[in-house]
Structures are given as structure tokens and as C-alpha cells.
Short mmCIF file of C-alpha atoms in Angstrom, two decimals:
data_model
loop_
_atom_site.label_atom_id
_atom_site.label_comp_id
_atom_site.label_asym_id
_atom_site.label_seq_id
_atom_site.Cartn_x
_atom_site.Cartn_y
_atom_site.Cartn_z
CA MET A 11 82.63 176.08 21.94
CA ALA A 12 82.58 177.51 18.46
CA ALA A 13 80.16 180.30 17.68
CA ALA A 14 76.59 179.32 16.85
CA THR A 15 77.05 180.31 13.22
CA LEU A 16 79.84 177.73 12.93
CA ALA A 17 78.33 174.92 14.97
CA ALA A 18 76.52 173.41 11.98
CA ASP A 19 79.84 172.93 10.20
CA LEU A 20 81.60 171.09 13.02
CA VAL A 21 82.26 167.37 12.49
CA PRO A 22 83.31 166.02 15.90
CA PHE A 23 85.65 163.15 16.80
CA ARG A 24 86.25 161.86 20.32
CA TRP A 25 90.03 161.57 20.71
CA PRO A 26 90.84 158.10 22.18
CA GLU A 27 92.48 158.32 25.58
CA SER A 28 95.00 155.71 24.45
CA TRP A 29 96.33 158.10 21.79
CA THR A 30 99.10 160.09 23.40
CA ASP A 31 101.06 161.01 20.27
CA PRO A 32 100.01 164.37 18.75
CA ARG A 33 101.21 163.10 15.39
CA HIS A 34 97.98 161.09 15.11
CA VAL A 35 96.31 164.41 14.23
CA ALA A 36 97.70 163.76 10.75
CA LEU A 37 95.03 161.07 10.32
CA PHE A 38 92.49 163.84 9.77
CA GLU A 39 94.44 165.66 7.09
CA GLY A 40 92.27 166.43 4.08
CA GLY A 41 89.20 164.83 5.67
CA PRO A 42 85.88 166.18 6.96
CA VAL A 43 86.61 165.83 10.71
CA ASN A 44 87.40 169.34 11.95
CA CYS A 45 86.68 169.17 15.68
CA LEU A 46 88.45 167.13 18.35
CA VAL A 47 86.51 166.31 21.52
CA LEU A 48 88.97 165.70 24.35
CA SER A 49 88.16 164.00 27.65
CA GLY A 50 90.66 166.06 29.61
CA PRO A 51 93.72 168.30 29.39
CA ALA A 52 95.95 167.22 26.51
CA GLY A 53 98.05 170.26 25.71
CA PRO A 54 100.27 168.89 22.93
CA ILE A 55 97.32 167.22 21.19
CA ALA A 56 95.16 170.34 21.42
CA GLU A 57 98.03 172.45 20.13
CA ALA A 58 98.62 170.09 17.18
CA ALA A 59 94.92 170.12 16.34
CA ARG A 60 94.70 173.90 16.38
CA LYS A 61 97.79 174.18 14.20
CA ALA A 62 96.00 171.86 11.75
CA GLY A 63 93.03 174.25 11.69
CA MET A 64 90.77 172.10 13.86
CA SER A 65 88.48 173.17 16.69
CA VAL A 66 89.09 171.68 20.13
CA ILE A 67 86.29 171.07 22.63
CA TYR A 68 86.50 169.44 26.05
CA MET A 69 83.80 166.87 26.71
CA ASN A 70 82.78 168.31 30.06
CA SER A 71 82.03 171.67 28.41
CA LEU A 72 79.29 170.13 26.27
CA GLY A 73 76.97 169.39 29.19
CA ALA A 74 76.04 166.05 27.65
CA ALA A 75 73.14 164.36 29.44
CA PRO A 76 70.47 161.71 28.88
CA LEU A 77 67.40 162.86 27.00
CA GLY A 78 65.28 163.30 30.13
CA GLU A 79 67.92 165.36 31.96
CA LEU A 80 68.92 167.86 29.26
CA ASN A 81 68.92 171.58 29.79
CA TRP A 82 67.15 172.65 26.62
CA ASP A 83 67.57 176.33 27.45
CA THR A 84 71.37 176.31 27.51
CA PRO A 85 72.87 179.20 25.52
CA ALA A 86 75.35 176.79 23.93
CA PRO A 87 74.77 176.22 20.19
CA VAL A 88 75.00 172.43 20.61
CA VAL A 89 72.76 170.01 22.52
CA ALA A 90 74.74 166.84 23.34
CA ILE A 91 72.75 163.73 24.28
CA ASN A 92 74.30 160.62 25.83
CA ARG A 93 73.25 157.15 27.07
CA LEU A 94 72.10 156.26 23.60
CA VAL A 95 72.00 152.95 21.73
CA TRP A 96 74.41 151.53 19.19
CA PRO A 97 72.38 151.61 15.93
CA ARG A 98 71.81 148.08 14.61
CA MET A 99 69.35 145.28 14.06
CA HIS A 100 69.49 142.89 16.97
CA ALA A 101 70.68 139.36 16.29
CA LEU A 102 69.08 136.47 18.14
CA GLY A 103 70.56 133.01 18.04
CA GLY A 104 72.74 133.59 15.00
CA ALA A 105 73.68 135.96 12.22
CA ASP A 106 70.63 135.10 10.14
CA GLN A 107 68.03 135.46 12.87
CA ALA A 108 66.89 138.96 13.74
CA GLN A 109 65.09 139.78 16.95
CA ALA A 110 61.56 140.90 16.20
CA GLY A 111 58.70 142.66 17.90
CA PRO A 112 55.24 141.17 18.51
CA THR A 113 54.29 141.56 14.84
CA GLY A 114 57.41 139.86 13.53
CA ALA A 115 58.97 143.10 12.24
CA PRO A 116 62.74 143.30 12.76
CA TRP A 117 63.73 144.98 16.02
CA ILE A 118 66.04 147.85 15.19
CA ASP A 119 67.85 150.16 17.57
CA SER A 120 68.21 153.70 16.24
CA ASN A 121 68.86 157.14 17.70
CA SER A 122 67.13 158.99 14.88
CA TRP A 123 63.92 159.54 16.86
CA VAL A 124 66.00 161.14 19.64
CA ALA A 125 67.56 163.52 17.12
CA ARG A 126 64.12 164.37 15.70
CA LEU A 127 62.83 165.19 19.18
CA ALA A 128 65.88 167.33 19.94
CA ALA A 129 65.35 169.28 16.72
CA ALA A 130 61.76 169.98 17.75
CA ARG A 131 62.62 171.01 21.31
CA ALA A 132 65.70 173.06 20.41
CA PRO A 133 65.20 174.07 16.77
CA SER A 134 67.96 176.69 16.78
CA LYS A 135 70.66 174.31 18.07
CA GLN A 136 72.76 171.54 16.61
CA THR A 137 72.27 168.04 17.98
CA TRP A 138 75.28 165.86 18.83
CA LEU A 139 74.74 162.22 19.74
CA ASP A 140 77.21 160.70 22.20
CA PHE A 141 77.41 156.91 22.04
CA ALA A 142 80.12 154.31 21.67
CA PRO A 143 80.47 150.80 20.22
CA PRO A 144 79.44 148.09 22.70
CA LYS A 145 82.42 146.99 24.77
CA ASP A 146 81.26 143.44 25.47
CA GLU A 147 80.71 142.39 21.87
CA ALA A 148 82.70 141.82 18.72
CA ALA A 149 84.30 144.98 17.35
CA PRO A 150 82.08 146.77 14.82
CA THR A 151 82.81 146.27 11.17
CA GLU A 152 83.29 148.97 8.58
CA THR A 153 79.60 148.64 7.65
CA ALA A 154 78.49 149.04 11.26
CA TYR A 155 80.36 152.34 11.53
CA ARG A 156 78.72 153.56 8.33
CA VAL A 157 75.28 152.66 9.70
CA ALA A 158 76.00 154.58 12.92
CA ILE A 159 77.02 157.67 10.94
CA ALA A 160 74.07 157.47 8.53
CA ASP A 161 71.57 156.95 11.37
CA ALA A 162 72.57 160.31 12.83
CA GLU A 163 73.14 162.26 9.62
CA ALA A 164 69.78 161.25 8.12
CA THR A 165 68.11 163.37 10.80
CA GLY A 166 70.53 166.30 10.61
CA ALA A 167 72.36 165.30 13.80
CA ARG A 168 76.06 164.60 14.33
CA TRP A 169 77.52 161.53 15.96
CA ILE A 170 80.53 162.32 18.13
CA LEU A 171 82.56 159.73 16.25
CA THR A 172 83.92 157.27 18.79
CA LEU A 173 86.14 154.33 17.86
CA ASP A 174 86.20 150.96 19.56
CA ALA A 175 89.35 150.02 21.47
CA LYS A 176 90.58 147.51 18.89
CA LEU A 177 90.26 149.94 15.98
CA SER A 178 91.91 152.71 18.02
CA ARG A 179 94.94 150.53 18.78
CA SER A 180 95.21 149.19 15.24
CA LEU A 181 94.83 152.60 13.65
CA ALA A 182 97.53 154.08 15.87
CA ALA A 183 99.80 151.20 14.87
CA GLY A 184 99.15 151.73 11.16
CA VAL A 185 97.52 148.33 10.57
CA ALA A 186 96.32 148.14 6.96
CA SER A 187 92.83 146.80 7.74
CA ALA A 188 92.28 149.56 10.30
CA LEU A 189 93.39 152.22 7.83
CA LYS A 190 90.90 150.82 5.29
CA THR A 191 88.07 151.09 7.83
CA TRP A 192 89.20 154.61 8.72
CA ARG A 193 89.14 155.70 5.09
CA SER A 194 85.62 154.30 4.77
CA ILE A 195 84.51 156.22 7.86
CA LEU A 196 85.97 159.46 6.49
CA ALA A 197 84.38 158.83 3.08
CA THR A 198 80.98 158.39 4.72
CA LEU A 199 81.35 161.65 6.65
CA SER A 200 82.51 163.40 3.47
CA PHE A 201 79.41 162.18 1.62
CA PHE A 202 77.16 164.01 4.07
CA ALA A 203 79.45 167.04 4.34
CA ARG A 204 79.10 167.57 0.58
CA ARG A 205 75.31 167.57 1.00
CA LYS A 206 75.00 169.90 3.96
CA ALA A 207 72.03 171.67 2.32
CA TRP A 208 69.97 168.63 3.25
CA ARG A 209 70.37 169.54 6.92
CA ALA A 210 67.99 172.46 6.40
CA TYR A 211 65.19 170.17 5.18
CA ALA A 212 62.26 169.73 7.58
CA HIS A 213 61.24 166.19 8.47
CA GLN A 214 57.57 165.61 7.77
CA GLY A 215 54.94 162.92 7.96
CA PRO A 216 51.16 162.68 7.86
CA LEU A 217 50.90 162.54 11.67
CA GLY A 218 51.73 165.38 14.05
CA VAL A 219 52.81 163.97 17.44
CA ILE A 220 52.10 166.44 20.24
CA SER A 221 53.44 166.09 23.76
CA ALA A 222 55.51 167.78 26.45
CA PHE A 223 57.88 164.79 26.13
CA SER A 224 59.02 165.34 29.73
CA GLY A 225 58.02 164.73 33.33
CA ASP A 226 54.95 162.54 33.60
CA HIS A 227 54.66 162.58 29.82
CA GLU A 228 58.23 161.51 29.02
CA PHE A 229 57.71 157.74 28.83
CA MET A 230 54.66 157.70 26.60
CA GLY A 231 55.84 160.59 24.43
CA THR A 232 59.36 159.36 23.78
CA GLN A 233 58.50 155.70 23.42
CA PHE A 234 55.71 156.50 20.99
CA LEU A 235 58.27 158.31 18.80
CA ASN A 236 60.64 155.35 19.06
CA LEU A 237 58.06 152.68 18.28
CA ALA A 238 56.25 154.64 15.57
CA ALA A 239 59.59 155.13 13.83
CA ARG A 240 60.22 151.38 14.00
CA ARG A 241 56.95 150.96 12.09
CA ASN A 242 58.08 153.57 9.53
CA LEU A 243 55.07 155.65 10.53
CA LEU A 244 56.23 159.05 9.31
CA TYR A 245 55.49 161.90 11.69
CA SER A 246 56.27 165.48 12.60
CA VAL A 247 57.33 166.08 16.22
CA ILE A 248 55.48 168.97 17.88
CA ASP A 249 56.55 170.18 21.31
CA ARG A 250 53.27 171.21 22.85
CA SER A 251 54.83 174.41 24.22
CA ARG A 252 55.23 175.46 20.57
CA LEU A 253 51.86 174.20 19.34
CA ALA A 254 50.49 177.71 18.78
CA ALA A 255 53.10 178.34 16.07
CA ALA A 256 53.44 174.79 14.76
CA PRO A 257 52.56 174.26 11.08
CA LEU A 258 49.57 171.91 11.06
CA ALA A 259 48.62 172.52 7.44
CA GLY A 260 49.37 169.45 5.35
CA LEU A 261 49.04 166.99 8.22
CA ARG A 262 46.50 164.23 7.82
CA ALA A 263 46.21 163.71 11.60
CA ALA A 264 47.39 165.00 14.96
CA ILE A 265 47.66 163.01 18.19
CA TRP A 266 47.60 164.58 21.65
CA LEU A 267 49.58 162.05 23.68
CA ASP A 268 49.60 163.60 27.13
CA GLN A 269 47.27 162.30 29.82
CA GLU A 270 45.95 165.75 30.68
CA ALA A 271 43.65 168.23 28.99
CA PRO A 272 45.21 170.77 26.64
CA ALA A 273 45.09 174.44 27.55
CA PRO A 274 42.08 176.24 26.01
CA GLY A 275 44.19 177.86 23.30
CA ASP A 276 45.73 174.53 22.30
CA ALA A 277 42.35 172.80 22.37
CA GLY A 278 40.93 175.50 20.12
CA ARG A 279 43.77 175.15 17.62
CA LEU A 280 43.40 171.36 17.48
CA ALA A 281 39.62 171.57 17.12
CA GLU A 282 40.11 174.03 14.27
CA PHE A 283 42.53 171.59 12.64
CA ALA A 284 39.92 168.82 12.80
CA ARG A 285 37.08 171.03 11.59
CA GLY A 286 39.20 171.88 8.58
CA GLY A 287 39.33 168.21 7.58
CA GLY A 288 41.98 166.63 9.78
CA LEU A 289 41.83 163.65 12.12
CA LEU A 290 42.39 164.46 15.79
CA ILE A 291 43.36 161.57 18.08
CA ALA A 292 42.93 162.52 21.74
CA SER A 293 43.96 160.75 24.93
CA ARG A 294 41.25 159.85 27.42
CA ALA A 295 42.15 162.78 29.68
CA ALA A 296 42.10 165.22 26.75
CA SER A 297 38.91 164.02 25.07
CA PRO A 298 36.45 166.12 27.17
CA ALA A 299 38.04 169.24 25.63
CA PHE A 300 36.58 168.29 22.24
CA LYS A 301 32.94 167.85 21.37
CA GLY A 302 32.39 165.34 18.61
CA GLU A 303 29.29 165.39 16.46
CA ARG A 304 27.87 162.47 14.48
CA ARG A 305 29.13 159.03 15.50
CA LEU A 306 30.95 157.01 12.85
CA ASP A 307 31.99 153.39 12.58
CA CYS A 308 35.60 152.88 13.63
CA ALA A 309 37.64 149.95 12.36
CA VAL A 310 40.18 150.25 15.20
CA ALA A 311 39.01 148.44 18.32
CA GLY A 312 38.72 150.52 21.49
CA TYR A 313 38.21 153.88 19.75
CA ASP A 314 35.13 156.04 19.25
CA LEU A 315 35.03 158.06 16.04
CA HIS A 316 32.92 161.17 15.55
CA THR A 317 32.69 163.86 12.92
CA LEU A 318 34.06 167.26 13.88
CA GLY A 319 33.30 169.79 11.19
CA LYS A 320 34.86 168.48 7.97
CA GLY A 321 37.17 166.18 9.92
CA THR A 322 36.99 163.52 12.59
CA LEU A 323 37.73 163.00 16.28
CA ALA A 324 39.04 159.68 17.62
CA THR A 325 38.84 159.12 21.38
CA THR A 326 39.17 156.16 23.70
CA ALA A 327 37.60 155.30 27.03
CA LYS A 328 40.75 153.50 28.14
CA ALA A 329 43.91 155.29 29.21
CA TRP A 330 46.89 154.55 26.99
CA ASP A 331 49.50 152.51 28.80
CA ASP A 332 51.43 150.68 26.08
CA PRO A 333 53.20 152.82 23.47
CA TYR A 334 53.78 149.81 21.20
CA PHE A 335 50.09 149.16 20.69
CA LEU A 336 49.31 152.87 20.65
CA ALA A 337 51.73 153.33 17.73
CA ALA A 338 49.99 150.47 15.91
CA ASP A 339 46.56 151.96 16.62
CA ALA A 340 47.66 155.39 15.43
CA HIS A 341 49.02 153.95 12.18
CA SER A 342 45.70 152.20 11.56
CA LEU A 343 43.69 155.33 12.38
CA VAL A 344 45.79 157.54 10.12
CA SER A 345 45.72 154.90 7.36
CA ARG A 346 48.59 154.05 5.05
CA ARG A 347 46.77 155.66 2.14
CA TYR A 348 48.05 159.01 3.41
CA ASP A 349 51.69 157.93 3.56
CA PRO A 350 53.81 160.26 1.39
CA ILE A 351 55.96 157.21 0.65
CA ARG A 352 55.05 153.57 0.34
CA MET A 353 58.03 151.24 0.69
CA PHE A 354 58.04 147.62 -0.41
CA ASN A 355 60.54 144.89 0.55
CA GLY A 356 62.37 147.18 2.92
CA SER A 357 61.65 145.73 6.37
CA GLY A 358 65.28 146.25 7.40
CA CYS A 359 65.23 149.96 6.46
CA TRP A 360 64.26 153.06 8.37
CA VAL A 361 62.77 155.74 6.16
CA HIS A 362 63.15 159.50 6.60
CA HIS A 363 61.05 161.98 4.63
CA SER A 364 61.86 165.68 4.60
CA VAL A 365 60.94 168.74 2.60
CA ALA A 366 63.15 171.56 1.33
CA PRO A 367 62.78 175.02 2.91
CA ALA A 368 60.71 176.17 -0.09
CA ALA A 369 58.40 173.17 0.56
CA ARG A 370 58.72 171.88 -2.98
CA ASP A 371 61.59 169.43 -3.37
CA ARG A 372 61.64 166.41 -1.12
CA LEU A 373 64.28 164.08 0.24
CA ILE A 374 63.73 160.42 1.02
CA GLN A 375 66.52 158.76 3.00
CA LEU A 376 66.78 155.06 3.76
CA VAL A 377 69.16 153.64 6.34
CA SER A 378 69.52 149.91 5.86
CA PHE A 379 69.97 147.69 8.87
CA GLY A 380 69.03 144.66 6.76
CA SER A 381 70.85 141.35 7.09
CA MET A 382 72.99 142.82 9.83
CA SER A 383 74.83 140.67 12.32
CA ARG A 384 75.93 142.18 15.60
CA ALA A 385 78.98 143.69 13.96
CA GLY A 386 77.91 144.66 10.47
CA GLY A 387 75.61 144.10 7.53
CA THR A 388 75.39 143.23 3.87
CA GLY A 389 72.94 145.76 2.48
CA THR A 390 69.60 145.23 0.82
CA SER A 391 67.99 144.65 -2.55
CA ASP A 392 64.56 144.64 -4.22
CA VAL A 393 63.42 147.76 -2.38
CA SER A 394 60.88 149.82 -4.25
CA LEU A 395 59.14 153.09 -3.41
CA ARG A 396 55.89 154.75 -4.38
CA ILE A 397 55.96 158.55 -4.04
CA ALA A 398 52.64 160.31 -3.52
CA ALA A 399 53.64 163.90 -4.31
CA GLU A 400 53.74 165.09 -7.89
CA HIS A 401 57.30 165.43 -9.11
CA ARG A 402 59.32 165.71 -12.30
CA SER A 403 62.49 163.76 -11.48
CA VAL A 404 64.19 161.55 -8.90
CA VAL A 405 67.94 161.36 -8.36
CA LEU A 406 69.52 158.52 -6.37
CA HIS A 407 72.48 159.09 -4.04
CA VAL A 408 74.46 156.20 -2.48
CA LEU A 409 77.61 156.27 -0.39
CA ASP A 410 79.91 154.72 -2.98
CA GLY A 411 78.76 156.12 -6.28
CA GLU A 412 77.83 159.19 -8.23
CA PRO A 413 74.27 160.59 -8.21
CA SER A 414 72.14 158.96 -10.89
CA PRO A 415 68.59 159.50 -12.19
CA LEU A 416 65.93 156.91 -11.42
CA GLN A 417 63.17 156.08 -13.86
CA PRO A 418 59.74 154.95 -12.63
CA ALA A 419 58.05 151.74 -13.66
CA LEU A 420 54.29 151.25 -13.98
CA VAL A 421 53.13 148.63 -11.47
CA GLY A 422 49.42 148.13 -11.88
CA ALA A 423 47.99 151.64 -11.83
CA ASN A 424 50.89 153.12 -9.86
CA LEU A 425 54.35 154.44 -10.65
CA GLU A 426 57.11 152.95 -8.51
CA TYR A 427 60.86 153.38 -8.26
CA ARG A 428 62.90 150.24 -7.86
CA LEU A 429 66.21 150.88 -6.15
CA PRO A 430 69.38 149.09 -7.20
CA GLN A 431 71.03 147.06 -4.46
CA PHE A 432 72.70 149.33 -1.95
CA ALA A 433 74.57 148.89 1.30
CA THR A 434 73.82 150.97 4.37
CA TYR A 435 72.25 154.08 2.89
CA ALA A 436 70.41 155.54 -0.07
CA ALA A 437 68.78 158.92 -0.64
CA LEU A 438 66.31 160.02 -3.28
CA GLU A 439 66.16 163.68 -4.22
CA VAL A 440 62.62 164.22 -5.45
CA ARG A 441 62.41 167.36 -7.54
CA ALA A 442 59.10 169.10 -8.11
#
């Protein structure tokens, strides 16, 4: 494994087992991929890669594991997570019918919430996502590969780039269509490599989600992150073991997910957050640790709302057992009026909001799964955004174009940015 100081610069590629010719290393010449991940001993290939200036890592040295089985305390600079999903919008019955959840919203598979959790649990490490194209379906298109890359990169993670069997064979044979897809893959990786400063931005939202995210608390904690992200409920992940040092300032609300009372120090910090004007949402088991004051009307069924200093405390008499409905309840309790971004006509997009290290400039990233069939997608149009924070300029970045300024339009009493049609990914640099 490369040294920790170099891990952030590694762009990994899983070498296909069917490639036995070391000359295929030439495919990476001049591109961003600089790390081969090998499944087993492959002396000539490893030697060719090192001669080309590439790092070589063997898969079994990464200690890749499912989310619930990871050793977060490993001294290695990389956390590798496997058994993940292929990022896409599910198709049901045909290319124009998307599988939806109970509310009719499109059902999207994404690994970005996993990467966000990994960043919170191992903030000093790089996150690598290990997943492959589905074997029992049509081979992914060029667009599908770009979505898979963008889904990881938008959260500061790396996908261990893994090709499907058909593309591997065709690329090795020099088939023109495969080479075109390969060039598109490399161009997508290069786009993010040129913007590596974005990886230092901290993902933020109005809701702080607090949990151990493991053991008895793994299901509710992880699935809440997954389902809240599907709703584009922006949040900050807070590992409860790090709650004492977690930045709560700027959050509108915090939710204690675990079905047990917080330790006295954690309870005191959360009560202080609420008394300062925040909304604290507590599980049934945690609610006795907080003493609400004056009772308030609550528009969300099943919750009691009380004042707590300048803020409020929301509790429930019923234990949470369904993360889907809990995510919906939390979004209603927090209220969309506190969203740092309001998106319109973007139901096929996942939104990521992060803040520069100096906490001034912001980055809004959209990964479009819209109009996707099982194998690819066609992009999106008519998406517009309303940005709450004061700012002086917005610059648009897309995969196949130069950065360009965006001008706001007055819609009613609000300023909104209408995005030109884009495929797969768009980012807005919001400069204060």
C-alpha cells in the first residue's frame, strides 16, 4: 500500500483476470489511472505497471469487507468496502418506467451514503468502493460507467474501476466501440482528478444524524442514511463516539437514532444544542434524558413537541421500526425551509452539498440518474436550484465542457439558477 500521504492521489483500476498480456498497461498511458489492483500474482503485469510509474496493490491486502464487518481501526490509509450496489435508477417493466418508492419518487441505488458514513467513521482515511457491473444483465453503457464514477467521486470516494466482461474482451481486442467507451471513462476520471481540491470539502446539511451505525444500531442508522439521501434530505453524518468534538453549530436539527439513552456528556451537549435554538429529535429510549418545557403543537403525527430553551425537542412514544417513514418524518420535522438548496424538476438527481475548508465557498454536485434504463441514461433538463446562502457568483462544471458562469433569474421573490441540459453530472461552485 502506498503511504498515507499518497493515498488520496491513487486512482485504482481492477485488472481483469482475462488480461494476460502486460502490453495492455499501455491503455493507461497519459490517463489518470495510476494504480493497478491485482487479484493475484501477475509478475509480468506488475513489472510493466511499475515501469510505467503505476502503483500495484493486491486485492487481498486491502482488507475489503462489507460495511458492517469493516475494521475501522486498521492502520492502512485506505478503507475498502465491498458488497455494494451498482449505481442506477431501477427499471420496471420497460425503459420508460422507473421503480418507485411508496411516495412515487424514483427508486435509485447509490453508494454515496456509504462513502459519507465511511468518511465520518474514518475521517483520516481514503474510501475505496468495490463493486462491479451486474453479471446477469445487459452490459453497462458508456453513460452507466460515468454515473458509477460520479456517484463515488461526488462524495470524495474512489471506485475501484471494474469493467464488465464484454468491455474487457472488446477493449483487449481493440474494438473501436470499446475504445470509445474507455476514452469516456478516462475523461470522466480526469475531470475529477483536475478538481481534487473538492475532495477536502466537508459535506453538510441542516440535519445532524447521530448513531453508532453498528451492532444493534446498524440497521436503523445505515438505512436512515440511505433513505434520507434518496429524499435529498441533506445531512451531516456524526459518529456518536465523536459527538463531543462534532461541529453542531450551523445545524438546524440533530437526530439521535439509537434505541438507547445517550451518555450524560452526550445528552448534555445535545440539550445545549437545543437550548441554543436547534431542534433535537430523540428516539423513544433516549427521550427520558431530555426534559422538555412548554408543549407545542406538532404537525407531524406521532410526535410530541416541546420547547427546550430557545429551541425545541421532538419525541415519540412509539419505537422507530421503519427507516423509510422515519426519514420522511425527520424531513417534515426539520422543514424544507431550512434546506441550503431547493431543487426543482430534478427527481432523478441526487444532490450533494459541501463547504470549503474555510467554510465560505460551497459546492453543489448533482448526479443524474434520470431517464436511465438498466444499462444507461440520457441526462436531464429543466433542473433549477435555489441557493439559500449569500454568494457573489456561481460557476457551472459539466463533464464535457469548460466551466461557465451561471446567471440567476428572478422567480417570484426568489433568485433561481436554471441549469442547461446535462448528462450524468453537474457541479456548481458557489463563491462567497
